[in-house]
Backbone as numpy.savetxt, mean C-alpha at the origin, in Angstrom:
# Nx Ny Nz CAx CAy CAz Cx Cy Cz
2.73 9.59 15.37 2.56 8.22 14.97 3.86 7.45 15.24
3.70 6.26 15.72 4.83 5.45 16.15 5.56 4.86 14.93
6.83 5.21 14.76 7.61 4.74 13.62 7.77 3.22 13.66
7.76 2.64 14.85 7.84 1.18 14.98 6.62 0.49 14.38
5.54 1.24 14.26 4.31 0.70 13.70 4.28 0.89 12.18
4.95 1.92 11.67 4.94 2.23 10.24 5.97 1.40 9.47
7.18 1.29 10.01 8.27 0.62 9.29 7.95 -0.79 8.80
7.22 -1.63 9.56 6.92 -2.96 9.03 6.11 -2.93 7.73
5.25 -1.93 7.55 4.49 -1.83 6.30 5.41 -1.47 5.14
6.34 -0.56 5.40 7.29 -0.15 4.36 8.20 -1.31 4.00
8.72 -2.01 5.02 9.59 -3.18 4.78 8.83 -4.25 4.01
7.59 -4.44 4.35 6.79 -5.49 3.72 6.54 -5.18 2.24
6.26 -3.92 1.90 6.08 -3.55 0.50 7.34 -3.84 -0.29
8.48 -3.42 0.24 9.75 -3.65 -0.45 10.01 -5.15 -0.62
9.71 -5.93 0.42 9.91 -7.36 0.38 8.99 -8.04 -0.64
7.71 -7.69 -0.62 6.74 -8.30 -1.55 7.14 -8.03 -2.99
7.46 -6.78 -3.31 7.77 -6.45 -4.70 9.12 -7.01 -5.13
10.07 -7.09 -4.21 11.36 -7.69 -4.53 11.21 -9.19 -4.78
10.47 -9.86 -3.90 10.31 -11.31 -3.99 9.37 -11.72 -5.13
8.21 -11.08 -5.21 7.18 -11.52 -6.14 7.34 -10.94 -7.55
7.90 -9.73 -7.64 7.98 -9.05 -8.95 9.41 -8.76 -9.38
10.38 -9.23 -8.61 11.80 -8.95 -8.91 12.03 -7.47 -9.17
11.45 -6.64 -8.33 11.51 -5.20 -8.52 11.94 -4.51 -7.23
12.90 -3.62 -7.34 13.36 -2.86 -6.18 12.84 -1.43 -6.28
12.22 -0.97 -5.20 11.75 0.41 -5.11 12.68 1.18 -4.18
12.81 2.46 -4.45 13.62 3.33 -3.60 12.70 4.16 -2.72
12.80 4.00 -1.39 11.95 4.79 -0.50 12.32 6.27 -0.53
11.31 7.11 -0.46 11.52 8.55 -0.38 11.35 9.01 1.05
10.99 10.27 1.21 10.85 10.87 2.53 9.37 10.90 2.93
9.05 10.37 4.12 7.65 10.40 4.55 7.19 11.83 4.80
5.90 12.06 4.55 5.30 13.38 4.74 3.92 13.22 5.35
3.44 14.30 5.92 2.06 14.34 6.40 1.19 14.68 5.19
0.06 13.98 5.07 -0.85 14.22 3.94 -2.12 14.84 4.47
-2.58 15.91 3.83 -3.74 16.62 4.35 -4.99 16.47 3.49
-4.85 15.92 2.27 -6.05 15.76 1.43 -6.32 14.28 1.19
-7.40 13.99 0.44 -7.77 12.61 0.14 -7.43 12.20 -1.28
-6.81 13.08 -2.05 -6.51 12.81 -3.45 -5.36 11.81 -3.56
-5.58 10.74 -4.33 -4.52 9.74 -4.53 -3.47 10.31 -5.47
-2.22 9.91 -5.25 -1.11 10.39 -6.07 -0.93 9.55 -7.34
-1.50 8.35 -7.39 -1.32 7.46 -8.52 -2.63 7.14 -9.21
-2.65 6.00 -9.92 -3.78 5.65 -10.77 -4.65 4.52 -10.23
-4.12 3.71 -9.32 -4.90 2.62 -8.74 -4.43 2.40 -7.31
-5.39 2.24 -6.39 -5.07 2.13 -4.96 -5.79 0.96 -4.32
-5.06 0.25 -3.47 -5.66 -0.75 -2.59 -5.76 -0.14 -1.20
-6.92 -0.30 -0.56 -7.16 0.27 0.77 -7.65 -0.85 1.68
-7.04 -0.96 2.86 -7.42 -2.02 3.79 -7.54 -1.47 5.20
-8.57 -1.89 5.91 -8.78 -1.49 7.29 -8.07 -2.44 8.24
-7.62 -1.89 9.36 -6.88 -2.64 10.37 -7.48 -2.34 11.74
-7.82 -3.38 12.50 -8.40 -3.17 13.83 -7.72 -4.12 14.81
-7.29 -3.56 15.94 -6.67 -4.37 16.97 -6.93 -3.78 18.33
-6.49 -4.49 19.39 -6.73 -3.99 20.74 -6.01 -2.67 21.04
-4.86 -2.43 20.38 -4.10 -1.22 20.67 -4.54 -0.02 19.82
-5.06 -0.30 18.60 -5.37 0.81 17.70 -6.24 0.32 16.55
-6.76 1.28 15.79 -7.42 0.94 14.53 -7.00 1.97 13.50
-7.03 1.56 12.26 -6.61 2.48 11.21 -6.77 1.85 9.85
-6.04 2.41 8.88 -6.09 1.87 7.53 -4.78 2.15 6.82
-4.59 1.37 5.76 -3.41 1.46 4.94 -3.87 1.49 3.49
-3.22 2.32 2.68 -3.45 2.25 1.25 -2.12 2.19 0.53
-2.13 1.50 -0.60 -0.97 1.44 -1.48 -1.45 1.88 -2.85
-0.84 2.93 -3.37 -1.23 3.48 -4.67 -0.08 3.33 -5.65
-0.42 2.94 -6.86 0.57 2.76 -7.91 0.25 3.63 -9.11
1.29 4.18 -9.74 1.12 4.80 -11.04 0.93 3.67 -12.06
0.17 3.96 -13.12 -0.18 2.92 -14.09 1.04 2.20 -14.66
2.05 2.94 -15.08 3.22 2.32 -15.71 3.87 1.32 -14.75
3.97 1.67 -13.47 4.59 0.79 -12.49 3.75 -0.46 -12.26
2.46 -0.32 -12.06 1.63 -1.49 -11.76 1.58 -2.43 -12.96
1.62 -1.89 -14.18 1.64 -2.76 -15.36 2.96 -3.53 -15.44
4.06 -2.90 -15.04 5.35 -3.61 -15.02 5.37 -4.67 -13.94
4.78 -4.37 -12.78 4.67 -5.36 -11.70 3.88 -6.57 -12.21
2.77 -6.30 -12.89 1.95 -7.39 -13.43 2.74 -8.21 -14.45
3.48 -7.53 -15.30 4.31 -8.23 -16.30 5.33 -9.14 -15.60
5.98 -8.60 -14.57 7.00 -9.38 -13.86 6.41 -10.55 -13.07
5.24 -10.34 -12.47 4.64 -11.38 -11.63 3.89 -12.43 -12.44
3.14 -11.99 -13.46 2.23 -12.90 -14.16 2.56 -13.10 -15.63
3.52 -12.34 -16.14 3.85 -12.45 -17.55 2.80 -11.83 -18.46
1.96 -10.96 -17.91 0.90 -10.31 -18.67 1.00 -8.81 -18.50
0.63 -8.08 -19.56 0.55 -6.62 -19.49 -0.60 -6.18 -20.39
-1.75 -5.88 -19.78 -2.91 -5.51 -20.58 -2.82 -4.11 -21.21
-1.79 -3.33 -20.83 -1.62 -2.01 -21.42 -2.43 -0.91 -20.76
-3.36 -1.29 -19.89 -4.16 -0.31 -19.15 -4.67 -0.98 -17.88
-5.20 -0.19 -16.98 -5.74 -0.74 -15.74 -7.10 -1.37 -16.04
-7.19 -2.68 -15.75 -8.44 -3.40 -15.96 -8.74 -4.23 -14.71
-9.71 -5.13 -14.80 -10.10 -5.92 -13.62 -8.95 -6.78 -13.10
-8.14 -7.33 -14.01 -7.02 -8.16 -13.57 -6.00 -7.33 -12.79
-5.77 -6.11 -13.26 -4.82 -5.23 -12.57 -5.36 -4.85 -11.19
-6.64 -4.51 -11.11 -7.20 -4.15 -9.79 -7.19 -5.35 -8.85
-7.43 -6.57 -9.39 -7.31 -7.77 -8.54 -5.89 -7.92 -8.01
-4.91 -7.68 -8.87 -3.50 -7.77 -8.46 -3.19 -6.76 -7.36
-3.68 -5.53 -7.50 -3.44 -4.50 -6.48 -4.07 -4.91 -5.15
-5.26 -5.50 -5.20 -5.89 -6.00 -3.97 -5.05 -7.08 -3.32
-4.50 -7.97 -4.14 -3.67 -9.06 -3.62 -2.35 -8.53 -3.05
-1.73 -7.56 -3.73 -0.50 -6.95 -3.20 -0.78 -6.28 -1.87
-1.92 -5.57 -1.79 -2.31 -4.90 -0.54 -2.43 -5.93 0.58
-3.06 -7.07 0.27 -3.19 -8.16 1.25 -1.83 -8.70 1.67
-0.96 -8.96 0.71 0.36 -9.52 1.02 1.19 -8.56 1.86
1.17 -7.29 1.51 1.95 -6.29 2.27 1.42 -6.19 3.69
0.10 -6.13 3.84 -0.49 -6.01 5.17 -0.24 -7.28 5.99
-0.33 -8.44 5.34 -0.05 -9.70 6.04 1.40 -9.78 6.51
2.32 -9.33 5.66 3.74 -9.30 6.05 3.97 -8.38 7.22
3.35 -7.20 7.18 3.48 -6.25 8.28 2.85 -6.81 9.56
1.73 -7.51 9.40 1.05 -8.10 10.56 1.98 -9.10 11.25
2.69 -9.91 10.46 3.65 -10.86 11.05 4.77 -10.14 11.79
5.34 -9.10 11.16 6.42 -8.34 11.80 5.94 -7.66 13.08
4.74 -7.08 13.04 4.21 -6.39 14.22 3.83 -7.37 15.32
3.38 -8.57 14.92 3.04 -9.59 15.91 4.24 -9.98 16.74
5.43 -9.97 16.12 6.66 -10.28 16.85 6.99 -9.21 17.89
6.42 -8.01 17.72 6.67 -6.91 18.67 5.50 -6.73 19.65
4.52 -7.64 19.58 3.41 -7.58 20.52 2.21 -6.78 20.04
2.24 -6.30 18.80 1.08 -5.59 18.24 0.23 -6.58 17.45
-1.02 -6.64 17.77 -1.94 -7.54 17.07 -3.03 -6.73 16.40
-3.45 -7.15 15.22 -4.60 -6.53 14.56 -5.19 -7.48 13.55
-6.45 -7.25 13.25 -7.15 -8.02 12.22 -7.21 -7.17 10.96
-7.23 -7.85 9.80 -7.27 -7.17 8.52 -8.65 -7.35 7.89
-9.17 -6.28 7.31 -10.40 -6.37 6.55 -10.06 -6.83 5.13
-11.05 -7.01 4.30 -10.84 -7.32 2.88 -10.47 -6.01 2.19
-9.44 -6.02 1.35 -9.05 -4.77 0.70 -10.08 -4.31 -0.35
-10.20 -3.01 -0.48 -10.98 -2.40 -1.55 -9.98 -1.82 -2.53
-10.33 -1.79 -3.80 -9.45 -1.20 -4.80 -10.21 -0.12 -5.55
-9.57 1.03 -5.72 -10.14 2.17 -6.43 -9.15 2.57 -7.51
-9.67 2.91 -8.69 -8.76 3.32 -9.75 -9.33 4.50 -10.52
-8.48 5.12 -11.31 -8.86 6.25 -12.14 -8.06 7.49 -11.75
-7.80 8.32 -12.74 -7.10 9.59 -12.48 -7.91 10.41 -11.49
-7.22 10.94 -10.49 -7.88 11.84 -9.53 -8.79 11.14 -8.54
-8.67 9.81 -8.37 -9.52 9.15 -7.38 -9.10 9.56 -5.98
-10.00 9.32 -5.03 -9.72 9.70 -3.65 -9.63 8.46 -2.76
-8.94 8.63 -1.65 -8.77 7.59 -0.65 -9.28 8.17 0.67
-10.28 7.51 1.25 -10.85 7.99 2.51 -10.48 7.04 3.64
-9.56 7.50 4.48 -9.19 6.73 5.67 -10.24 7.01 6.74
-10.71 5.96 7.40 -11.78 6.12 8.39 -11.25 6.54 9.76
-9.97 6.38 10.01 -9.39 6.77 11.30 -9.22 8.29 11.34
-9.22 8.84 12.53 -9.15 10.30 12.68 -7.73 10.81 12.93
-6.75 9.93 12.85 -5.37 10.33 13.13 -4.70 11.01 11.94
-3.43 11.28 12.10 -2.61 11.91 11.05 -2.35 10.90 9.94
-2.47 11.37 8.70 -2.16 10.53 7.54 -0.70 10.74 7.17
0.06 9.65 7.11 1.46 9.68 6.67 1.51 9.08 5.27
2.20 9.74 4.35 2.40 9.20 3.02 3.89 9.00 2.78
4.22 7.85 2.23 5.60 7.50 1.95 5.73 7.18 0.47
6.50 7.99 -0.27 6.69 7.70 -1.69 7.79 6.68 -1.93
7.63 5.92 -2.99 8.64 4.97 -3.46 8.81 5.19 -4.95
10.05 5.19 -5.43 10.27 5.40 -6.84 10.97 4.19 -7.46
10.81 4.08 -8.77 11.47 3.04 -9.55 11.61 3.58 -10.97
12.39 2.91 -11.80 12.49 3.35 -13.20 11.15 3.27 -13.94
10.19 2.52 -13.38 8.89 2.32 -14.03 7.80 3.23 -13.49
8.09 4.05 -12.49 7.08 4.92 -11.91 7.12 4.86 -10.40
6.11 5.45 -9.81 6.08 5.61 -8.35 4.95 4.81 -7.71
5.15 4.52 -6.43 4.13 3.94 -5.57 4.11 4.75 -4.28
2.99 4.71 -3.60 2.83 5.48 -2.36 2.10 4.62 -1.34
2.63 4.59 -0.13 1.90 3.99 0.99 1.36 5.13 1.83
0.09 5.03 2.18 -0.52 5.95 3.15 -0.94 5.12 4.35
-0.63 5.64 5.53 -1.01 4.96 6.77 -1.68 5.99 7.67
-2.82 5.59 8.24 -3.55 6.47 9.15 -4.09 5.62 10.30
-3.72 5.99 11.53 -4.21 5.30 12.71 -4.85 6.31 13.66
-5.80 5.80 14.47 -6.42 6.64 15.48 -5.34 7.23 16.37
-5.63 8.41 16.89 -4.66 9.11 17.75 -4.44 8.36 19.05
């Protein structure tokens, strides 16, 4: 998988959370992911289709982290994952993908974004429709972890 294609998504997540939630995440080490089990409690998943490739991106948050993001962005903390939290995760997924789309467009990569889906619950799964390698990138913070998964056709 082309690192030039992955880095804009990672940069965009850091930028969105820094700008919108005044929160800094620390990137970890990317790994290959072989199962569909989500590492966190709520995930946004979005499909990407373009002339060069197709794939999908997911962003998963641990509950404590996403509740802190919601507190920082909206001044609300419902104490558990509810419809407002899942809406926020869908919007963050959109913002991160849109930011990456702008960065990739500057490098000549074009793609269209689908509407994000959000899945939540302990032990939920994420099904990427592309047949390529799944890369997972962990991010840590004092409030918990987030994970980006990216999968593109070979």
